[in-house]
Amino acid sequence: MVLNSYPDDLLEAQQALHRTYEALAASHPRHTTALRRDLLRLSTVVLWHPFWSAFPGSSPAARVQLRRQARSRQARQAV
């Protein structure tokens, strides 16, 4: 099951996760320990968000769709 709508806080957490990952993936990142800590915290927020409990066994497709929507939203906000 692929979902079309996710809560704003879940989308924002996924966007923050993307930004943190990109910052960590940059060549010679600064503050790598803090970035890794943030990455772990944000991963936990996304993985254990209460939204997923409404969909037992939430499908991998739903999580992929979340990532796609978050990236799309991030691109729209950058314009």
PDB file of C-alpha atoms in Angstrom:
ATOM      1  CA  MET A   1       0.000   0.000   0.000  1.00  0.00           C
ATOM      2  CA  VAL A   2       1.416   3.364  -1.022  1.00  0.00           C
ATOM      3  CA  LEU A   3       0.209   6.413   0.825  1.00  0.00           C
ATOM      4  CA  ASN A   4      -0.285   9.852  -0.638  1.00  0.00           C
ATOM      5  CA  SER A   5      -0.401  11.887   2.536  1.00  0.00           C
ATOM      6  CA  TYR A   6       1.867  11.892   5.556  1.00  0.00           C
ATOM      7  CA  PRO A   7       1.756  14.068   8.688  1.00  0.00           C
ATOM      8  CA  ASP A   8       3.762  17.284   8.441  1.00  0.00           C
ATOM      9  CA  ASP A   9       5.993  16.410  11.371  1.00  0.00           C
ATOM     10  CA  LEU A  10       6.916  13.088   9.755  1.00  0.00           C
ATOM     11  CA  LEU A  11       7.713  14.790   6.438  1.00  0.00           C
ATOM     12  CA  GLU A  12       9.761  17.444   8.247  1.00  0.00           C
ATOM     13  CA  ALA A  13      11.718  14.777  10.124  1.00  0.00           C
ATOM     14  CA  GLN A  14      12.414  12.951   6.852  1.00  0.00           C
ATOM     15  CA  GLN A  15      13.559  16.220   5.240  1.00  0.00           C
ATOM     16  CA  ALA A  16      15.861  16.914   8.184  1.00  0.00           C
ATOM     17  CA  LEU A  17      17.200  13.383   7.837  1.00  0.00           C
ATOM     18  CA  HIS A  18      18.001  14.039   4.159  1.00  0.00           C
ATOM     19  CA  ARG A  19      19.714  17.344   4.944  1.00  0.00           C
ATOM     20  CA  THR A  20      21.776  15.772   7.723  1.00  0.00           C
ATOM     21  CA  TYR A  21      22.782  12.840   5.537  1.00  0.00           C
ATOM     22  CA  GLU A  22      23.816  15.193   2.727  1.00  0.00           C
ATOM     23  CA  ALA A  23      25.875  17.283   5.154  1.00  0.00           C
ATOM     24  CA  LEU A  24      27.587  14.150   6.436  1.00  0.00           C
ATOM     25  CA  ALA A  25      28.201  12.868   2.895  1.00  0.00           C
ATOM     26  CA  ALA A  26      29.919  16.106   1.833  1.00  0.00           C
ATOM     27  CA  SER A  27      33.650  15.925   1.416  1.00  0.00           C
ATOM     28  CA  HIS A  28      35.408  16.874   4.648  1.00  0.00           C
ATOM     29  CA  PRO A  29      32.294  17.575   6.714  1.00  0.00           C
ATOM     30  CA  ARG A  30      32.592  19.542   9.924  1.00  0.00           C
ATOM     31  CA  HIS A  31      31.211  18.335  13.222  1.00  0.00           C
ATOM     32  CA  THR A  32      30.857  14.721  12.082  1.00  0.00           C
ATOM     33  CA  THR A  33      30.083  13.453  15.568  1.00  0.00           C
ATOM     34  CA  ALA A  34      27.155  15.858  15.942  1.00  0.00           C
ATOM     35  CA  LEU A  35      25.915  15.030  12.443  1.00  0.00           C
ATOM     36  CA  ARG A  36      26.043  11.297  13.130  1.00  0.00           C
ATOM     37  CA  ARG A  37      24.216  11.814  16.397  1.00  0.00           C
ATOM     38  CA  ASP A  38      21.533  13.846  14.599  1.00  0.00           C
ATOM     39  CA  LEU A  39      21.287  11.232  11.865  1.00  0.00           C
ATOM     40  CA  LEU A  40      20.682   8.508  14.436  1.00  0.00           C
ATOM     41  CA  ARG A  41      18.107  10.606  16.315  1.00  0.00           C
ATOM     42  CA  LEU A  42      16.222  11.559  13.150  1.00  0.00           C
ATOM     43  CA  SER A  43      16.265   7.974  11.880  1.00  0.00           C
ATOM     44  CA  THR A  44      14.679   6.918  15.142  1.00  0.00           C
ATOM     45  CA  VAL A  45      12.055   9.670  14.938  1.00  0.00           C
ATOM     46  CA  VAL A  46      11.064   8.600  11.422  1.00  0.00           C
ATOM     47  CA  LEU A  47      11.150   4.870  12.128  1.00  0.00           C
ATOM     48  CA  TRP A  48       9.121   5.030  15.346  1.00  0.00           C
ATOM     49  CA  HIS A  49       6.731   7.823  14.403  1.00  0.00           C
ATOM     50  CA  PRO A  50       3.183   7.082  15.698  1.00  0.00           C
ATOM     51  CA  PHE A  51       1.902   7.324  12.121  1.00  0.00           C
ATOM     52  CA  TRP A  52       3.359   3.902  11.328  1.00  0.00           C
ATOM     53  CA  SER A  53       1.409   2.215  14.135  1.00  0.00           C
ATOM     54  CA  ALA A  54      -1.799   2.992  12.226  1.00  0.00           C
ATOM     55  CA  PHE A  55      -0.480   0.730   9.462  1.00  0.00           C
ATOM     56  CA  PRO A  56       0.778  -2.536  10.992  1.00  0.00           C
ATOM     57  CA  GLY A  57       3.718  -3.932   9.080  1.00  0.00           C
ATOM     58  CA  SER A  58       3.993  -0.667   7.129  1.00  0.00           C
ATOM     59  CA  SER A  59       5.191  -1.627   3.724  1.00  0.00           C
ATOM     60  CA  PRO A  60       8.593  -0.666   2.388  1.00  0.00           C
ATOM     61  CA  ALA A  61       6.759   1.030  -0.483  1.00  0.00           C
ATOM     62  CA  ALA A  62       5.113   3.421   1.989  1.00  0.00           C
ATOM     63  CA  ARG A  63       8.516   4.362   3.390  1.00  0.00           C
ATOM     64  CA  VAL A  64       9.927   4.883  -0.103  1.00  0.00           C
ATOM     65  CA  GLN A  65       6.951   7.085  -0.899  1.00  0.00           C
ATOM     66  CA  LEU A  66       7.648   9.091   2.269  1.00  0.00           C
ATOM     67  CA  ARG A  67      11.220   9.702   1.110  1.00  0.00           C
ATOM     68  CA  ARG A  68      10.010  10.732  -2.347  1.00  0.00           C
ATOM     69  CA  GLN A  69       7.429  13.133  -0.964  1.00  0.00           C
ATOM     70  CA  ALA A  70       9.953  14.641   1.435  1.00  0.00           C
ATOM     71  CA  ARG A  71      12.461  15.221  -1.374  1.00  0.00           C
ATOM     72  CA  SER A  72       9.779  16.679  -3.608  1.00  0.00           C
ATOM     73  CA  ARG A  73       8.634  18.993  -0.832  1.00  0.00           C
ATOM     74  CA  GLN A  74      12.216  20.009  -0.120  1.00  0.00           C
ATOM     75  CA  ALA A  75      12.781  20.829  -3.801  1.00  0.00           C
ATOM     76  CA  ARG A  76       9.622  22.969  -3.896  1.00  0.00           C
ATOM     77  CA  GLN A  77      10.731  24.854  -0.796  1.00  0.00           C
ATOM     78  CA  ALA A  78      14.147  25.536  -2.298  1.00  0.00           C
ATOM     79  CA  VAL A  79      12.621  27.421  -5.213  1.00  0.00           C
TER      80      VAL A  79
END
